XYZ file of C-alpha atoms in Angstrom:
691
model
C 0.000 0.000 0.000
C 1.036 3.608 -0.598
C 0.392 6.281 2.014
C 0.720 9.769 0.492
C 1.441 12.201 3.310
C -0.168 15.131 1.442
C -3.499 13.334 1.030
C -6.253 13.133 3.602
C -6.332 12.261 6.415
C -2.703 13.380 6.823
C -2.675 16.630 4.825
C 1.005 17.484 5.131
C 1.684 20.845 3.489
C 5.404 20.921 2.605
C 5.601 24.722 2.499
C 8.650 25.120 4.827
C 6.390 26.932 7.292
C 3.701 24.614 8.622
C 4.971 21.855 10.972
C 4.415 18.535 9.137
C 5.952 16.019 11.558
C 2.611 14.937 13.040
C 1.074 14.369 9.606
C 3.993 12.300 8.358
C 4.130 10.306 11.591
C 0.428 9.476 11.239
C 1.108 8.078 7.756
C 4.002 5.993 9.134
C 1.786 4.663 11.941
C -0.928 3.652 9.458
C 1.628 1.870 7.270
C 2.823 -0.065 10.318
C -0.751 -0.952 11.272
C -1.349 -2.267 7.749
C 1.640 -4.611 8.055
C 3.906 -2.434 5.931
C 3.776 -0.103 2.973
C 5.323 2.897 1.243
C 5.016 6.280 2.935
C 5.207 8.609 -0.067
C 6.457 12.159 0.500
C 6.027 14.299 -2.644
C 8.356 17.170 -3.452
C 8.236 20.022 -0.990
C 9.979 21.306 2.121
C 8.470 19.654 5.189
C 9.113 21.413 8.482
C 9.947 19.024 11.334
C 9.880 20.180 14.933
C 9.785 16.606 16.269
C 11.419 13.410 15.104
C 9.862 10.758 12.871
C 10.033 7.167 14.145
C 9.598 3.904 12.244
C 9.356 1.063 14.767
C 7.593 -1.758 12.909
C 8.443 -3.987 9.953
C 7.890 -3.422 6.272
C 7.783 0.407 6.161
C 9.535 2.321 3.374
C 9.817 6.108 3.156
C 10.067 7.414 -0.399
C 10.374 10.950 -1.737
C 11.145 12.655 -5.039
C 14.885 13.031 -4.714
C 16.400 16.312 -3.614
C 13.073 18.054 -4.134
C 11.708 16.251 -1.087
C 13.231 17.931 1.959
C 12.647 17.113 5.616
C 13.921 20.286 7.300
C 14.497 19.806 11.005
C 14.474 22.707 13.499
C 16.124 22.581 16.930
C 17.324 25.579 18.892
C 20.003 23.730 20.879
C 21.581 20.268 21.277
C 19.579 19.814 24.495
C 16.274 20.229 22.640
C 17.229 18.161 19.586
C 15.885 14.739 18.601
C 16.664 12.397 15.698
C 14.860 13.685 12.557
C 14.280 10.196 11.088
C 14.752 7.159 13.315
C 14.232 3.489 12.412
C 14.240 1.479 15.641
C 12.082 -0.908 17.620
C 11.245 0.088 21.187
C 14.114 -0.309 23.651
C 12.103 -2.859 25.623
C 12.157 -5.351 22.755
C 14.149 -8.466 23.647
C 15.474 -8.756 20.119
C 15.233 -5.364 18.400
C 15.207 -6.547 14.798
C 13.321 -4.154 12.544
C 12.916 -5.992 9.249
C 12.393 -5.050 5.611
C 12.520 -1.300 6.020
C 14.124 1.413 3.947
C 14.280 4.996 2.791
C 14.963 6.454 -0.632
C 15.013 9.688 -2.622
C 14.750 12.389 0.009
C 16.842 15.031 1.791
C 17.165 15.670 5.521
C 18.358 19.140 6.529
C 19.299 20.664 9.874
C 18.585 24.334 10.392
C 20.323 24.288 13.776
C 21.498 21.666 16.235
C 21.278 17.896 15.974
C 20.850 15.093 18.498
C 23.982 14.141 20.438
C 26.015 11.276 18.929
C 23.199 10.199 16.617
C 22.331 11.174 13.062
C 19.963 12.892 10.702
C 18.964 9.371 9.664
C 19.517 6.616 12.238
C 18.780 2.937 11.669
C 19.177 0.814 14.800
C 18.608 -2.911 14.975
C 17.483 -3.137 11.337
C 17.721 -6.322 9.267
C 17.246 -6.512 5.494
C 17.119 -2.769 4.915
C 18.208 -0.149 2.397
C 19.077 3.532 2.218
C 19.180 4.858 -1.352
C 19.818 8.334 -2.732
C 19.397 10.084 0.599
C 21.073 13.425 1.308
C 21.767 14.701 4.829
C 22.930 18.286 5.274
C 24.132 20.097 8.361
C 23.494 23.780 8.812
C 26.977 24.757 7.643
C 27.936 26.567 10.858
C 28.995 23.737 13.147
C 25.395 22.839 14.013
C 25.367 25.113 17.065
C 28.071 23.074 18.761
C 26.188 19.772 18.629
C 27.882 16.431 17.990
C 25.738 14.946 15.243
C 26.429 12.376 12.535
C 24.825 12.181 9.118
C 23.632 8.602 8.504
C 24.034 6.154 11.405
C 23.668 2.381 11.146
C 23.972 0.923 14.633
C 22.994 -1.477 17.390
C 23.149 -4.849 15.676
C 21.845 -3.718 12.259
C 22.729 -6.147 9.500
C 22.223 -7.186 5.897
C 21.703 -3.800 4.320
C 22.908 -1.450 1.608
C 23.579 2.282 1.462
C 23.705 3.503 -2.116
C 24.120 6.862 -3.810
C 23.861 8.905 -0.619
C 25.463 12.265 0.215
C 26.227 13.766 3.621
C 27.525 17.301 3.939
C 28.276 19.733 6.724
C 27.492 17.696 9.829
C 29.617 17.906 12.967
C 30.666 14.254 13.343
C 31.102 11.413 10.827
C 28.978 11.620 7.711
C 28.377 7.852 7.610
C 28.759 5.934 10.867
C 28.443 2.146 11.104
C 28.592 0.977 14.739
C 28.022 -2.636 15.658
C 26.691 -3.414 12.179
C 27.271 -6.519 10.071
C 27.116 -7.383 6.369
C 26.634 -3.848 5.087
C 27.657 -2.464 1.688
C 28.134 1.271 1.173
C 28.434 2.051 -2.521
C 28.760 5.216 -4.561
C 28.422 7.613 -1.606
C 29.920 11.050 -0.934
C 30.806 12.617 2.416
C 32.169 16.158 2.519
C 32.906 19.079 4.804
C 32.084 17.285 8.050
C 34.014 19.059 10.823
C 33.351 19.364 14.548
C 33.505 22.884 15.995
C 33.778 21.819 19.646
C 37.258 22.751 20.905
C 37.760 19.509 22.847
C 37.222 17.191 19.859
C 38.444 18.881 16.669
C 39.160 15.578 14.904
C 35.685 14.140 15.409
C 34.508 14.868 11.885
C 35.019 11.979 9.484
C 33.696 11.129 6.075
C 33.024 7.452 6.831
C 33.490 5.841 10.245
C 33.219 2.231 11.304
C 33.434 0.636 14.738
C 32.577 -2.824 16.097
C 31.374 -3.786 12.624
C 31.774 -6.996 10.640
C 31.788 -7.677 6.891
C 31.450 -4.068 5.736
C 32.465 -2.767 2.307
C 32.908 0.803 1.118
C 32.871 0.701 -2.690
C 33.588 3.800 -4.806
C 33.005 6.157 -1.892
C 34.479 9.638 -1.674
C 35.461 11.733 1.348
C 36.730 15.303 1.190
C 36.915 18.306 3.497
C 36.613 16.237 6.684
C 39.051 15.711 9.570
C 39.491 12.102 8.395
C 38.308 10.515 5.182
C 37.734 6.938 6.407
C 38.000 6.179 10.129
C 38.176 2.423 10.808
C 38.300 1.988 14.567
C 37.903 -0.525 17.375
C 35.527 1.210 19.769
C 35.889 1.149 23.518
C 33.753 -1.171 25.596
C 30.351 -0.114 26.909
C 31.187 -1.453 30.337
C 33.683 -3.576 32.211
C 34.138 -5.591 35.368
C 36.162 -8.398 36.919
C 35.579 -12.122 37.305
C 34.428 -12.986 40.827
C 36.428 -15.374 42.989
C 33.254 -16.979 44.370
C 31.908 -19.168 43.040
C 35.196 -20.422 41.640
C 35.355 -19.721 37.878
C 35.836 -22.493 35.323
C 36.581 -22.619 31.599
C 32.859 -22.670 30.843
C 31.259 -20.663 33.633
C 31.976 -17.711 35.894
C 30.353 -14.781 37.661
C 31.322 -11.238 36.791
C 30.493 -8.054 38.678
C 30.268 -5.020 36.412
C 30.961 -1.396 37.141
C 27.454 -0.376 36.018
C 24.214 -1.908 34.786
C 24.372 -3.269 31.233
C 21.908 -4.396 28.558
C 21.292 -8.113 28.121
C 21.967 -7.597 24.417
C 25.409 -6.195 25.158
C 26.228 -9.142 27.435
C 26.143 -11.416 24.393
C 29.407 -9.861 23.201
C 32.158 -10.196 25.792
C 35.929 -9.894 25.796
C 38.592 -10.892 28.311
C 42.049 -9.437 28.829
C 44.736 -12.020 27.986
C 48.118 -10.937 29.409
C 49.974 -13.470 27.273
C 48.767 -12.136 23.920
C 48.443 -8.548 25.216
C 44.994 -8.507 23.665
C 41.393 -8.383 24.691
C 40.217 -11.705 23.300
C 36.618 -12.418 22.342
C 34.566 -14.927 24.311
C 32.419 -16.331 21.501
C 29.087 -17.963 22.165
C 28.692 -16.413 25.604
C 25.293 -16.289 27.293
C 24.663 -14.284 30.433
C 22.027 -14.149 33.185
C 21.631 -11.264 35.643
C 21.763 -12.797 39.136
C 22.009 -9.630 41.248
C 20.726 -6.328 39.884
C 21.920 -4.424 42.948
C 25.578 -5.382 42.466
C 25.355 -5.784 38.647
C 26.511 -9.403 38.904
C 25.975 -11.783 35.981
C 26.537 -15.481 35.470
C 28.278 -16.104 32.157
C 28.210 -19.474 30.399
C 30.702 -20.360 27.658
C 30.769 -23.246 25.191
C 32.985 -26.233 25.924
C 35.265 -25.151 23.072
C 36.449 -22.027 24.921
C 40.259 -21.790 24.938
C 40.697 -18.470 26.717
C 42.083 -18.766 30.253
C 39.490 -17.883 32.881
C 40.669 -16.716 36.301
C 39.328 -14.695 39.197
C 40.170 -11.016 38.882
C 40.501 -11.080 35.090
C 39.097 -8.040 33.300
C 35.862 -8.585 31.359
C 34.678 -6.134 28.680
C 31.018 -5.759 27.697
C 29.774 -5.346 24.127
C 33.274 -6.112 22.902
C 33.511 -6.675 19.169
C 36.562 -5.392 17.271
C 35.954 -4.920 13.572
C 36.567 -7.762 11.127
C 36.462 -8.173 7.341
C 36.375 -4.556 6.175
C 36.913 -3.447 2.580
C 37.564 -0.018 1.072
C 37.473 -0.532 -2.687
C 38.053 2.356 -5.090
C 36.981 5.908 -4.371
C 39.129 8.620 -2.828
C 40.029 10.465 0.359
C 41.162 13.922 -0.737
C 41.884 17.214 1.008
C 40.736 16.145 4.441
C 42.100 18.990 6.562
C 41.366 20.143 10.106
C 42.955 23.181 11.737
C 42.827 23.675 15.510
C 44.856 25.114 18.359
C 46.481 23.513 21.408
C 48.701 24.907 24.195
C 52.274 25.259 22.986
C 54.458 22.860 25.058
C 57.327 25.314 24.711
C 55.179 28.210 25.915
C 51.968 27.157 27.720
C 50.656 30.718 27.690
C 50.317 30.669 23.915
C 48.411 28.497 21.474
C 49.980 26.444 18.736
C 48.111 25.939 15.472
C 47.839 22.323 14.327
C 47.085 21.437 10.718
C 46.036 17.779 10.516
C 43.912 15.453 8.441
C 44.210 11.827 7.325
C 42.864 9.970 4.319
C 42.330 6.621 6.091
C 42.872 6.253 9.840
C 42.865 2.664 11.168
C 43.125 2.635 14.952
C 41.692 1.539 18.305
C 39.999 3.488 21.096
C 40.308 0.532 23.474
C 43.811 -0.605 24.510
C 44.070 -4.262 23.624
C 41.351 -4.241 20.956
C 42.833 -5.229 17.589
C 41.013 -5.128 14.258
C 41.599 -7.770 11.614
C 41.034 -8.624 7.956
C 41.241 -5.204 6.314
C 41.643 -4.567 2.582
C 42.184 -1.121 1.050
C 42.294 -1.415 -2.724
C 42.413 1.132 -5.525
C 41.890 4.131 -3.230
C 43.319 7.573 -4.051
C 44.562 9.509 -1.008
C 45.688 13.015 -1.856
C 46.145 16.344 -0.080
C 45.789 15.030 3.495
C 48.276 16.909 5.738
C 48.736 14.098 8.261
C 48.998 10.989 6.096
C 47.355 9.211 3.230
C 46.864 6.056 5.325
C 47.681 5.381 8.996
C 47.266 1.857 10.363
C 47.539 0.916 14.044
C 46.142 -1.978 16.096
C 45.418 -4.081 13.021
C 46.365 -7.565 11.853
C 46.042 -9.135 8.408
C 45.773 -5.899 6.442
C 46.364 -5.419 2.717
C 46.858 -2.101 0.945
C 46.995 -2.697 -2.794
C 46.867 -0.633 -5.954
C 46.438 2.658 -4.085
C 47.708 6.095 -5.097
C 49.123 8.070 -2.160
C 50.415 11.497 -3.138
C 50.714 15.009 -1.753
C 50.038 13.927 1.844
C 52.188 14.484 4.919
C 53.268 10.819 4.885
C 52.219 8.372 2.204
C 51.448 5.424 4.490
C 52.305 4.715 8.119
C 52.031 1.406 9.986
C 52.556 1.879 13.701
C 52.095 0.419 17.135
C 49.392 2.040 19.276
C 49.850 4.851 21.779
C 50.215 3.788 25.385
C 46.942 3.782 27.360
C 46.128 6.210 30.148
C 47.628 5.677 33.598
C 44.424 4.162 34.973
C 41.298 2.550 33.616
C 38.071 2.816 35.665
C 37.517 1.615 38.266
C 41.063 2.629 39.206
C 42.514 -0.527 37.672
C 46.060 -0.582 36.264
C 46.336 0.330 32.630
C 46.404 -2.526 30.152
C 49.922 -2.962 28.728
C 48.509 -3.124 25.220
C 51.556 -2.947 22.975
C 52.878 -4.865 19.967
C 49.479 -4.562 18.328
C 50.165 -4.135 14.590
C 51.309 -7.071 12.464
C 50.876 -8.927 9.175
C 50.562 -5.947 6.845
C 50.981 -6.118 3.047
C 51.555 -3.026 0.882
C 51.565 -4.013 -2.768
C 51.369 -2.391 -6.176
C 50.947 1.168 -4.895
C 52.074 4.542 -6.204
C 53.522 6.526 -3.276
C 55.035 9.815 -4.336
C 55.516 13.511 -3.661
C 54.381 13.335 -0.050
C 55.706 16.049 2.223
C 57.832 13.965 4.619
C 58.139 10.219 3.979
C 56.819 7.708 1.527
C 56.476 4.803 3.988
C 56.862 4.996 7.786
C 57.082 1.762 9.801
C 57.113 2.111 13.590
C 57.324 -0.860 15.999
C 55.382 -3.235 13.741
C 55.809 -6.899 12.831
C 55.649 -8.950 9.654
C 55.271 -6.174 7.089
C 55.791 -6.642 3.353
C 56.207 -3.791 0.877
C 56.465 -5.085 -2.667
C 55.925 -4.108 -6.273
C 55.474 -0.471 -5.282
C 56.828 2.823 -6.598
C 58.061 5.077 -3.784
C 59.362 8.041 -5.706
C 59.301 11.777 -6.204
C 58.984 13.999 -9.225
C 60.698 16.994 -7.588
C 63.430 17.258 -5.003
C 61.532 19.438 -2.502
C 59.200 16.710 -1.209
C 59.249 13.211 0.301
C 62.774 13.564 1.581
C 63.045 9.892 2.542
C 61.453 6.919 0.745
C 61.189 4.574 3.775
C 61.666 5.354 7.477
C 61.883 2.552 10.063
C 62.023 3.308 13.788
C 60.451 2.573 17.163
C 57.319 4.091 18.625
C 59.348 4.850 21.752
C 62.321 3.458 23.652
C 60.159 0.860 25.442
C 58.698 -0.691 22.287
C 59.949 -3.462 20.079
C 61.922 -2.892 16.938
C 60.120 -3.369 13.689
C 60.578 -7.070 12.944
C 60.268 -9.391 9.956
C 60.272 -6.681 7.310
C 60.247 -7.669 3.635
C 61.049 -5.045 0.971
C 60.949 -6.319 -2.607
C 60.838 -4.893 -6.133
C 60.550 -1.218 -5.224
C 61.102 1.737 -7.572
C 62.865 4.746 -6.013
C 62.885 7.102 -8.971
C 63.907 10.668 -8.194
C 66.489 9.774 -5.536
C 69.622 9.550 -7.682
C 72.415 10.668 -5.332
C 74.680 11.332 -8.322
C 72.669 14.469 -9.098
C 74.219 16.475 -6.287
C 73.335 18.101 -2.998
C 69.646 18.518 -3.834
C 69.331 14.724 -3.876
C 71.113 13.862 -0.612
C 69.534 10.472 0.070
C 72.250 7.814 0.168
C 70.032 4.900 1.198
C 66.357 4.123 0.519
C 65.701 2.917 4.089
C 66.520 5.293 6.934
C 66.600 4.154 10.570
C 67.599 5.663 13.877
C 70.740 3.534 14.079
C 71.274 0.145 15.710
C 68.407 0.702 18.154
C 65.859 0.924 15.318
C 67.354 -1.228 12.566
C 65.451 -4.316 11.449
C 67.156 -7.606 12.308
C 65.053 -10.116 10.373
C 63.113 -10.296 7.146
C 64.540 -9.753 3.653
C 65.347 -6.755 1.472
C 65.694 -6.983 -2.301
C 66.365 -3.407 -3.385
C 67.949 -1.364 -6.158
C 69.350 2.081 -5.421
C 72.283 4.318 -6.296
C 75.669 3.692 -4.667
C 77.161 0.956 -2.545
C 75.148 -0.078 0.548
C 78.243 -0.707 2.647
C 78.235 1.509 5.699
C 74.870 3.032 4.706
C 72.048 0.486 4.585
C 70.911 -1.612 7.538
C 69.385 -4.857 6.282
C 68.590 -8.365 7.549
C 71.027 -11.132 6.606
C 70.298 -12.705 3.237
C 69.223 -9.398 1.715
C 70.162 -8.418 -1.839
C 70.972 -5.039 -3.314
C 71.717 -3.722 -6.808
C 73.706 -0.537 -7.352
C 71.877 1.140 -10.235
C 74.837 3.426 -10.882
C 77.302 0.618 -11.651
C 75.241 -2.526 -12.056
C 77.120 -4.147 -9.158
C 75.198 -6.494 -6.885
C 75.568 -7.070 -3.144
C 74.558 -9.732 -0.657
C 74.169 -9.453 3.131
C 75.890 -12.655 4.161
C 76.074 -11.953 7.872
C 74.687 -9.546 10.436
C 71.938 -6.942 10.196
C 73.964 -3.783 10.735
C 74.954 -1.460 7.924
C 78.303 -3.181 7.391
C 78.878 -6.721 6.199
C 77.723 -6.446 2.587
C 79.421 -8.757 0.102
C 79.756 -7.188 -3.315
C 79.699 -9.012 -6.639
C 81.459 -6.646 -9.037
C 81.816 -7.211 -12.756
C 84.253 -5.132 -14.785
C 84.839 -5.333 -18.537
C 87.957 -4.000 -20.214
C 89.191 -4.309 -23.817
C 92.905 -3.910 -24.485
C 93.708 -3.049 -28.058
C 97.288 -3.944 -28.967
C 98.749 -3.148 -25.536
C 102.430 -3.942 -25.125
C 103.487 -6.382 -22.430
C 105.511 -3.609 -20.855
C 102.420 -1.418 -20.425
C 100.161 -3.005 -17.796
C 96.775 -1.342 -17.174
C 95.389 -0.553 -13.701
C 91.637 -0.973 -13.273
C 89.889 0.242 -10.086
C 87.706 -2.525 -8.664
C 86.552 -1.304 -5.242
C 87.352 1.440 -2.708
C 88.700 0.419 0.694
C 86.555 2.279 3.282
C 88.181 3.959 6.246
C 88.448 1.834 9.395
C 87.645 -1.306 7.418
C 89.017 -4.671 6.422
C 88.263 -5.852 2.877
C 88.623 -9.377 1.548
C 88.441 -9.754 -2.214
C 88.085 -12.920 -4.274
C 88.626 -12.243 -7.989
C 88.161 -14.341 -11.112
C 89.524 -12.791 -14.322
C 88.802 -14.223 -17.786
C 90.587 -13.030 -20.923
C 90.009 -13.797 -24.604
C 91.688 -12.540 -27.751
C 90.149 -12.063 -31.174
C 91.863 -15.232 -32.464
C 90.322 -17.421 -29.712
C 93.164 -17.622 -27.200
C 91.909 -17.436 -23.601
C 93.010 -17.413 -19.971
C 91.547 -17.728 -16.460
C 93.144 -16.268 -13.301
C 92.024 -16.606 -9.674
C 93.347 -14.247 -6.996
C 92.538 -13.483 -3.339
C 93.578 -10.338 -1.502
C 93.143 -8.848 1.947
C 93.372 -5.104 2.567
C 92.908 -2.855 5.535
C 92.679 0.843 6.190
C 93.201 2.421 9.594
C 92.068 5.892 10.541
C 94.288 8.519 8.935
C 96.480 5.971 7.135
C 96.368 4.772 3.535
C 95.004 1.344 2.719
C 97.503 -1.495 2.593
C 97.657 -5.125 1.527
C 97.423 -7.689 4.298
C 100.120 -10.255 3.619
C 100.471 -11.069 -0.067
C 98.177 -11.671 -2.999
C 97.196 -15.344 -3.078
C 96.774 -17.403 -6.222
C 94.023 -20.025 -6.034
C 94.916 -23.090 -8.106
C 96.877 -22.851 -11.323
C 96.390 -20.204 -13.966
C 94.863 -21.450 -17.200
C 96.232 -19.582 -20.237
C 97.133 -20.037 -23.868
C 99.595 -17.168 -23.846
C 102.106 -16.673 -21.046
C 102.655 -13.056 -22.106
C 99.310 -12.227 -20.519
C 99.113 -11.652 -16.765
C 96.718 -10.620 -14.057
C 97.385 -9.440 -10.474
C 95.885 -7.378 -7.622
C 97.210 -4.405 -5.718
C 96.086 -1.645 -3.340
C 96.887 1.942 -4.251
C 95.288 5.301 -3.375
C 92.842 3.489 -1.095
C 91.541 1.490 -4.043
C 91.591 -2.213 -4.734
C 92.976 -2.427 -8.248
C 93.443 -5.055 -10.942
C 96.701 -4.963 -12.893
C 96.200 -6.585 -16.292
C 98.821 -7.185 -19.005
C 98.042 -7.915 -22.611
C 100.217 -8.622 -25.647
C 101.449 -6.269 -28.287
C 99.351 -6.370 -31.408
C 96.457 -8.359 -29.952
C 93.025 -7.138 -28.901
C 92.059 -8.832 -25.620
C 88.721 -8.685 -23.773
C 88.944 -8.953 -19.989
C 85.932 -9.867 -17.816
C 86.714 -9.496 -14.115
C 84.275 -10.720 -11.409
C 85.027 -9.681 -7.830
C 83.437 -10.850 -4.580
C 83.972 -8.345 -1.773
C 83.406 -8.929 1.930
C 83.831 -5.935 4.228
C 84.083 -5.531 7.955
C 83.752 -1.955 9.170
C 84.530 -1.006 12.749
């Protein structure tokens, strides 16, 4: 059935002057009484002074696109309600509102909005849709209110948001909290910024928390504090496991800090000090046994593997996000400017310019998100970073373009928690949270500071990616690796493969000063395990920290290097190939050929194989080994004598090959034969120890 709100008995006017909320609500109520139907709202501007509520199944609100406007009036945040709210009554044991939807209309705020809710809020909905809906704030910070655009929350599932636009609200444009199996496709969120001084970063284009199996496809965020905010929310409540009765692996009592909903008690977490995580307790059921003390009996399945002990921290409504996709779209020009006390001068304010394209993080120490894919996203013009990832495992960033941001992409451990957690319990030592991250096939260039920043993370792979710059005034360093702070782990198990560092050619002079593609803070930050396979300009010896087994190609000379031992910046073995053609050189005129410099305060061992061939087919093979050392302030010198390995193989004894050290260079001395053109191919293996 179709219920036209402008027809009798409803008689909504839509003239932007007469309050129409009662008329529209009557049409919604009749549709619910009929078992469902379409509430049709023709074009017009409908003044709302109260909120509209859909609380029964099968009701769809439909307008005529942007010409149907629900304009909501509230003088202050205290007087505001939700303009359009889909939700069953709070008393419902299972608040599933089924087969509902809204399409082709606009919701506008003329003033404030309801705290922490939205212009359109869908709570506890199942099998729902939201198509071609626009939500607009009032453009002036919404009178200081904290209001989202479109909110999908409280166990909503199996729905789609398509072709929607949110603009000018004071918190996230699209907010999915506790939702599951939701697809957001072809949506735009712009200019959502919070004006409250204590939460300047609250405005986001798209925000997700405690959600499962959510995809953002071809969505666009611009002009917000953060483009996409993927976060593990804090718990709704917490408590500790009681000592009496004695807890077991399948049953325990827990006393909570405050009263909690039975729905929230179905999602519990427990602090595990071994993993430094809050682990989920799947399949939990709970019964309130003492409402005065907020004590519940929790029953777990026999398959529970989490250790249960008296005094352990329990977290209510705990559900870190899982299986999230951001596919295509962009996060551009998300900028927020605010002021904070200057730590150098507390009497003055310091202006902060921030803004992130994608921010992956956690508001609850110990809560770690998992199974995240960011693919084909463009992040541009975000002053903080294109992508920041913290407290996440099993994350893939592929085929993304990250340019003109502060940092291209950062993977980092989380910040330390506050000193105490209510009720006056010690802080959770939630560290070592970020691991198993893949960055593949991306274009990372012309960012202000770094291309890639890795900080106290584990098992990270960067491969098949271009980390480059097109001008020498930006992205000073391709890759930076360091610790979050002195108490955190080093970055471990780092794999760097097949990377393009165009625009960092050190041969071009002082404006290209980068001598190594990976910069660390010295031994304390350098990565000890993993594998690098890199190509850059210049020798890595004394410059590039790398795990043993790593490989390196000097693009300037074509020489290759292997890290045969150690992880510090010394210990590279070079494989050098030199080619020389002697044309009719007399036997009395040997030729010196520089093979490798002897670094200061170093010992060099060289193993050389030289092969010679004349135009008429004569050939020779020579094998030589040499040790050289160079002390501070002294020239390099040979250690002992040049050693010959085996017997020389030669057709012509007039030819000769030897090694020497002169002018701090390891040199080959080659002798030809008068009247003959001889090609020499010299392969040198260099092992260096630098003090």
